[in-house]
Short mmCIF file of N, CA and C in Angstrom, two decimals:
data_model
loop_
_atom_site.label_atom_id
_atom_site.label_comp_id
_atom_site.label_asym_id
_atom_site.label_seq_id
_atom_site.Cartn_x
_atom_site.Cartn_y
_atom_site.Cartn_z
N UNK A 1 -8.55 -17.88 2.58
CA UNK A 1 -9.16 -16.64 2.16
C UNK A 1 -10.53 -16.95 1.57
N UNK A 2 -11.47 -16.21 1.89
CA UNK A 2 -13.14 -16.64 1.75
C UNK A 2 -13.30 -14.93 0.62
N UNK A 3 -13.99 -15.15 -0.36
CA UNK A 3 -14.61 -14.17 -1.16
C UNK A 3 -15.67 -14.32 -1.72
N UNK A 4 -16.46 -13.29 -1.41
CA UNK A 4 -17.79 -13.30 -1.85
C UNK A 4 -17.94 -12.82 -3.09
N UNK A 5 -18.57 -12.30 -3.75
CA UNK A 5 -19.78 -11.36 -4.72
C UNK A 5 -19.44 -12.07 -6.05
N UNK A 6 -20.22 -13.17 -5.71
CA UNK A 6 -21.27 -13.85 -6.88
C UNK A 6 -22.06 -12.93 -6.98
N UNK A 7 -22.56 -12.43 -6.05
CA UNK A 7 -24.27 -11.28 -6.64
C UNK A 7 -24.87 -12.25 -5.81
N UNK A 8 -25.93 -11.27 -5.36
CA UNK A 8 -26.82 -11.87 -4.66
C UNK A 8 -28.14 -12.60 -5.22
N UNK A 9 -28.09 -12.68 -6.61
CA UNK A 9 -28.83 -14.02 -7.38
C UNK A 9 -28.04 -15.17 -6.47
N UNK A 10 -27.47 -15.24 -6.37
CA UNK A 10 -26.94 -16.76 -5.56
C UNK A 10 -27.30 -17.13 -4.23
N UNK A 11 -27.64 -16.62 -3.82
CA UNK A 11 -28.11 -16.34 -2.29
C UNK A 11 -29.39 -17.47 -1.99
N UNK A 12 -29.23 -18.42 -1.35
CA UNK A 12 -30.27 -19.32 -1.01
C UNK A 12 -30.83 -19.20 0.83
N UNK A 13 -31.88 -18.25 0.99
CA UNK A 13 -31.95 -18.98 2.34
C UNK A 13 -30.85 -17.89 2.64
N UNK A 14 -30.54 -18.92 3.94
CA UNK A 14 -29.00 -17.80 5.05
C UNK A 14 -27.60 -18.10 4.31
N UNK A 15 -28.02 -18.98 2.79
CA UNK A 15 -26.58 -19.24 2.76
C UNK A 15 -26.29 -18.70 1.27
N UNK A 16 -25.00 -18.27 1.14
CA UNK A 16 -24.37 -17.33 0.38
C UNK A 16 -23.10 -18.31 -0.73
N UNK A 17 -23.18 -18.22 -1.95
CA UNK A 17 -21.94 -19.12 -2.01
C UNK A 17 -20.63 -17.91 -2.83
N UNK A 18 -20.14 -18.16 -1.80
CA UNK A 18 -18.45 -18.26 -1.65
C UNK A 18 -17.49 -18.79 -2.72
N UNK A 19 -16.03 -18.00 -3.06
CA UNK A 19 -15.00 -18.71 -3.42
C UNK A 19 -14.17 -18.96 -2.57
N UNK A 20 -13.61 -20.52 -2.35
CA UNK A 20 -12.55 -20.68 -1.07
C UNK A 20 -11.27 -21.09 -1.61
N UNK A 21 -10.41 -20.15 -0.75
CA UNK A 21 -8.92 -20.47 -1.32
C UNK A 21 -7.89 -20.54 -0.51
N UNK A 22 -7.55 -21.82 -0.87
CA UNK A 22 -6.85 -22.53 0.46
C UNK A 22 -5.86 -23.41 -0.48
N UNK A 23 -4.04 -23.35 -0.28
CA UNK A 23 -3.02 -24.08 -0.37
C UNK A 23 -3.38 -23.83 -1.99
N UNK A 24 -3.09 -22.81 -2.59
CA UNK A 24 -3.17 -22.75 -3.96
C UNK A 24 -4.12 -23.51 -4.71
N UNK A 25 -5.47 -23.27 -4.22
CA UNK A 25 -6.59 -24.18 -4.96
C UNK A 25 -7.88 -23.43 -4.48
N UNK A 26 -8.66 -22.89 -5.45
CA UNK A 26 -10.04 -22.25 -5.21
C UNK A 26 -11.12 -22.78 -5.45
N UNK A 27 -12.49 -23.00 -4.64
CA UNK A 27 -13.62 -24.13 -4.92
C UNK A 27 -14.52 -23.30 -4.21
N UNK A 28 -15.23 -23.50 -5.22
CA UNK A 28 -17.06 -22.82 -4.27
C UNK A 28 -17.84 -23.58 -3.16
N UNK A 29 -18.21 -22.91 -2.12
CA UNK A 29 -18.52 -23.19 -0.99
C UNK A 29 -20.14 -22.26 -0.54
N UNK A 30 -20.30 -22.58 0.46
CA UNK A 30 -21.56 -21.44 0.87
C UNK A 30 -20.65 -20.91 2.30
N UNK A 31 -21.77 -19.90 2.40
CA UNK A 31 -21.61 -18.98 3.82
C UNK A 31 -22.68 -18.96 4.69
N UNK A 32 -22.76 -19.45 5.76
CA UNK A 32 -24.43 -19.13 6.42
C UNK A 32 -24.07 -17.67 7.10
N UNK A 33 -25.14 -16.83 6.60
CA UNK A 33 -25.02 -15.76 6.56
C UNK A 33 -25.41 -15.78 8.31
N UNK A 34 -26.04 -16.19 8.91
CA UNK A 34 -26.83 -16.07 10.18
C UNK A 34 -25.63 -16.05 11.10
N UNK A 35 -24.57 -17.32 10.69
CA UNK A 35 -23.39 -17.43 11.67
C UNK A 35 -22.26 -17.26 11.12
N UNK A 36 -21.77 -17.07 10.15
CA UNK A 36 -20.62 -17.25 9.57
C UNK A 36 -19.93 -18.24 9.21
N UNK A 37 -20.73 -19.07 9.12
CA UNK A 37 -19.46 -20.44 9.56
C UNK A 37 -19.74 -20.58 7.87
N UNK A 38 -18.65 -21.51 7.50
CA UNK A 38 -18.65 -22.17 6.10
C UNK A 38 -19.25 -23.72 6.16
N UNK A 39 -20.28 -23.63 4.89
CA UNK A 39 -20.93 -24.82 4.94
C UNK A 39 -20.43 -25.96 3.60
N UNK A 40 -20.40 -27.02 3.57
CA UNK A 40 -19.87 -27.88 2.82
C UNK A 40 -21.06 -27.91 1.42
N UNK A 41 -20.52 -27.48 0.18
CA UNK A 41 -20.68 -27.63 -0.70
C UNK A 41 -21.40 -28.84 -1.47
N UNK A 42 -21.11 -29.55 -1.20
CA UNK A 42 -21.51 -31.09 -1.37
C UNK A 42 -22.76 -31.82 -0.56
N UNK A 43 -22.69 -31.96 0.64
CA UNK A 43 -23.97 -32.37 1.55
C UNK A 43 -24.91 -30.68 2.03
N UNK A 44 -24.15 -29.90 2.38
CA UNK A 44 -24.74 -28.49 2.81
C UNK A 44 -25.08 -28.56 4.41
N UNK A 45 -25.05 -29.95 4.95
CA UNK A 45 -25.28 -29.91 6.39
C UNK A 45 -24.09 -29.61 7.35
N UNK A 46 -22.56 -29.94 6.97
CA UNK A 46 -21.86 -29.32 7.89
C UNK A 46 -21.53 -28.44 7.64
N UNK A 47 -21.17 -27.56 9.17
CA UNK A 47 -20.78 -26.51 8.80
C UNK A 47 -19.20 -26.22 9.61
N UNK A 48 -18.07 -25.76 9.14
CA UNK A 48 -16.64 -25.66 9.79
C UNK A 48 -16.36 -24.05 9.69
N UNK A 49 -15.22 -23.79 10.20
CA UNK A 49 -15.15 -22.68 11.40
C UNK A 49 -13.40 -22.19 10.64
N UNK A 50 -12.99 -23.17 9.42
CA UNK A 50 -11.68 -22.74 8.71
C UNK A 50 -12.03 -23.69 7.53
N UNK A 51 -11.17 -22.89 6.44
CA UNK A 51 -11.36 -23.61 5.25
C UNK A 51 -10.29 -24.79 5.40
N UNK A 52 -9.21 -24.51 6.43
CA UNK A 52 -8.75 -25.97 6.26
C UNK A 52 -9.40 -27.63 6.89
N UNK A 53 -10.56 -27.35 7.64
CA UNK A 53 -11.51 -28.01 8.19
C UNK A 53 -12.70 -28.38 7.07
N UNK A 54 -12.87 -27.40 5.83
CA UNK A 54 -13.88 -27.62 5.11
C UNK A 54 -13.23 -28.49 3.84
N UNK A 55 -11.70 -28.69 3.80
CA UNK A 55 -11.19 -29.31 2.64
C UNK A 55 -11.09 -30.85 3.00
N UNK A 56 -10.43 -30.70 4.80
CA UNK A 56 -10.79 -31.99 5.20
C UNK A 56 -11.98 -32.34 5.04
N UNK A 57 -13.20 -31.96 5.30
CA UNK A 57 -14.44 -32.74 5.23
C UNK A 57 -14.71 -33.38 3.75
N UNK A 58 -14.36 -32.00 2.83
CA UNK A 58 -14.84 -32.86 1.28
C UNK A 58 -13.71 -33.38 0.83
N UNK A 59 -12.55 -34.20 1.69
CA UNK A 59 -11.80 -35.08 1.18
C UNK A 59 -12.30 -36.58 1.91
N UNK A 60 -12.93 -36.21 2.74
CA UNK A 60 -13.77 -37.77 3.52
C UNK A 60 -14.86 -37.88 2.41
N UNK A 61 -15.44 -36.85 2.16
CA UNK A 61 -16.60 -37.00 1.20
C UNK A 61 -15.60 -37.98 -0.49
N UNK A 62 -14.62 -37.60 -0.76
CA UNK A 62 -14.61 -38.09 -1.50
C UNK A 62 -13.76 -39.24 -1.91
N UNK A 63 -13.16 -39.93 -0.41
CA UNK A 63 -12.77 -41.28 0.11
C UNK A 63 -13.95 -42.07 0.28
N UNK A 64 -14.96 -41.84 0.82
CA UNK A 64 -15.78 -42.41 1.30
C UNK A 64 -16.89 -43.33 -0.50
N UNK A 65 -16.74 -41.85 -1.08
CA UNK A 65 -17.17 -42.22 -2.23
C UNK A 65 -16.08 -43.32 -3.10
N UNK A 66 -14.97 -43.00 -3.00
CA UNK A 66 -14.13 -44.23 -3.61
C UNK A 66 -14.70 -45.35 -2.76
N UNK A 67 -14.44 -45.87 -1.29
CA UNK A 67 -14.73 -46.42 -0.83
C UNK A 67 -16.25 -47.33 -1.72
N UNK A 68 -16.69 -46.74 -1.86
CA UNK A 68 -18.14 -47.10 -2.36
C UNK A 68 -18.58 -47.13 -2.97
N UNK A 69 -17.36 -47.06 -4.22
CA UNK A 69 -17.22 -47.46 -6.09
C UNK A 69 -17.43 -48.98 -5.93
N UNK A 70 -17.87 -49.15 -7.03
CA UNK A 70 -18.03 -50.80 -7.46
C UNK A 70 -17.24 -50.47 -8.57
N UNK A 71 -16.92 -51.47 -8.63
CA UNK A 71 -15.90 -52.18 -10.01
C UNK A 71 -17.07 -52.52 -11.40
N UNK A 72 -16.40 -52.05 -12.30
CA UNK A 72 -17.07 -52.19 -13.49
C UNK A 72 -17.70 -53.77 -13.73
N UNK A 73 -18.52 -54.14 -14.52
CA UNK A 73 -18.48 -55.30 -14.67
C UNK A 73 -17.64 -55.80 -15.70
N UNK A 74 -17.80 -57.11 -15.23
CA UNK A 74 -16.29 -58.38 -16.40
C UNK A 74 -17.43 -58.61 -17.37
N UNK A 75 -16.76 -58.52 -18.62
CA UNK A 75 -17.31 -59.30 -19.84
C UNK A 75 -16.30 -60.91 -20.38
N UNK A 76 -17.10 -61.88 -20.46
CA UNK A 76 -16.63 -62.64 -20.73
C UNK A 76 -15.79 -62.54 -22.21
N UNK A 77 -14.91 -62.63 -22.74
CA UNK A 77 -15.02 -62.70 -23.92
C UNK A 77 -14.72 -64.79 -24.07
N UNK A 78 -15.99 -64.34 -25.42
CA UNK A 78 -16.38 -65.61 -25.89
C UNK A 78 -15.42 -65.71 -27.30
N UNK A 79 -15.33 -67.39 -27.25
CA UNK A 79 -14.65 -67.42 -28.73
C UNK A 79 -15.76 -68.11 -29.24
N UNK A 80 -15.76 -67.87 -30.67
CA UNK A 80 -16.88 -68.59 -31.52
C UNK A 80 -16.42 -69.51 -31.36
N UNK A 81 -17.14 -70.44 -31.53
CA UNK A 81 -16.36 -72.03 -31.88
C UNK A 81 -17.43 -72.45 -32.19
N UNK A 82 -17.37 -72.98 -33.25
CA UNK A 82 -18.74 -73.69 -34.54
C UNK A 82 -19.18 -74.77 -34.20
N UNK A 83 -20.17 -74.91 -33.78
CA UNK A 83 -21.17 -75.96 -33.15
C UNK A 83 -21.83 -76.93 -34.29
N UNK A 84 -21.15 -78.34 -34.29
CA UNK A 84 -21.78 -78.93 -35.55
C UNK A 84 -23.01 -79.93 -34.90
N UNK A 85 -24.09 -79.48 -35.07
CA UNK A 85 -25.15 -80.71 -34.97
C UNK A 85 -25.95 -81.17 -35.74
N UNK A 86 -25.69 -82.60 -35.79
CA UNK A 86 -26.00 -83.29 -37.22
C UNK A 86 -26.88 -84.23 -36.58
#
């Protein structure tokens, strides 16, 4: 289910943003007004034809991003140990 009226302050261009609600979960999206199709929230370049096509896409979007986490860095921990130079 796709719902509009943010108001048309939101309106960029041909594209419109949307609430999408799909499998008990609602997330803002755009609309290209020119074609209808739903455009991905996140990059804005694709565009899919069902919201269950637009959940798949921003779940690659956000594998891809795990994928492409780095790991925190290691801290050594140091022990003092008293350096006698005589």
């Amino acid at each position: 289910m796709v719902q509009t009226g943010l108001g048309p302050d939101m309106e960029q261009g041909n594209l419109k943003e949307v609430t999408v609600e799909f499998s008990g979960s609602r997330f803002r999206a755009f609309i290209d007004t020119s074609s209808g199709l739903l455009v991905c929230p996140i990059c804005r370049r694709t565009r899919v034809t069902s919201p269950e096509d637009l959940v798949a896409h921003i779940l690659a979007h956000a594998m891809k991003s795990l994928d492409k986490r780095r790991e925190p860095p290691q801290r050594a921990h140091v022990t003092s140990e008293s350096s006698s130079e005589e």
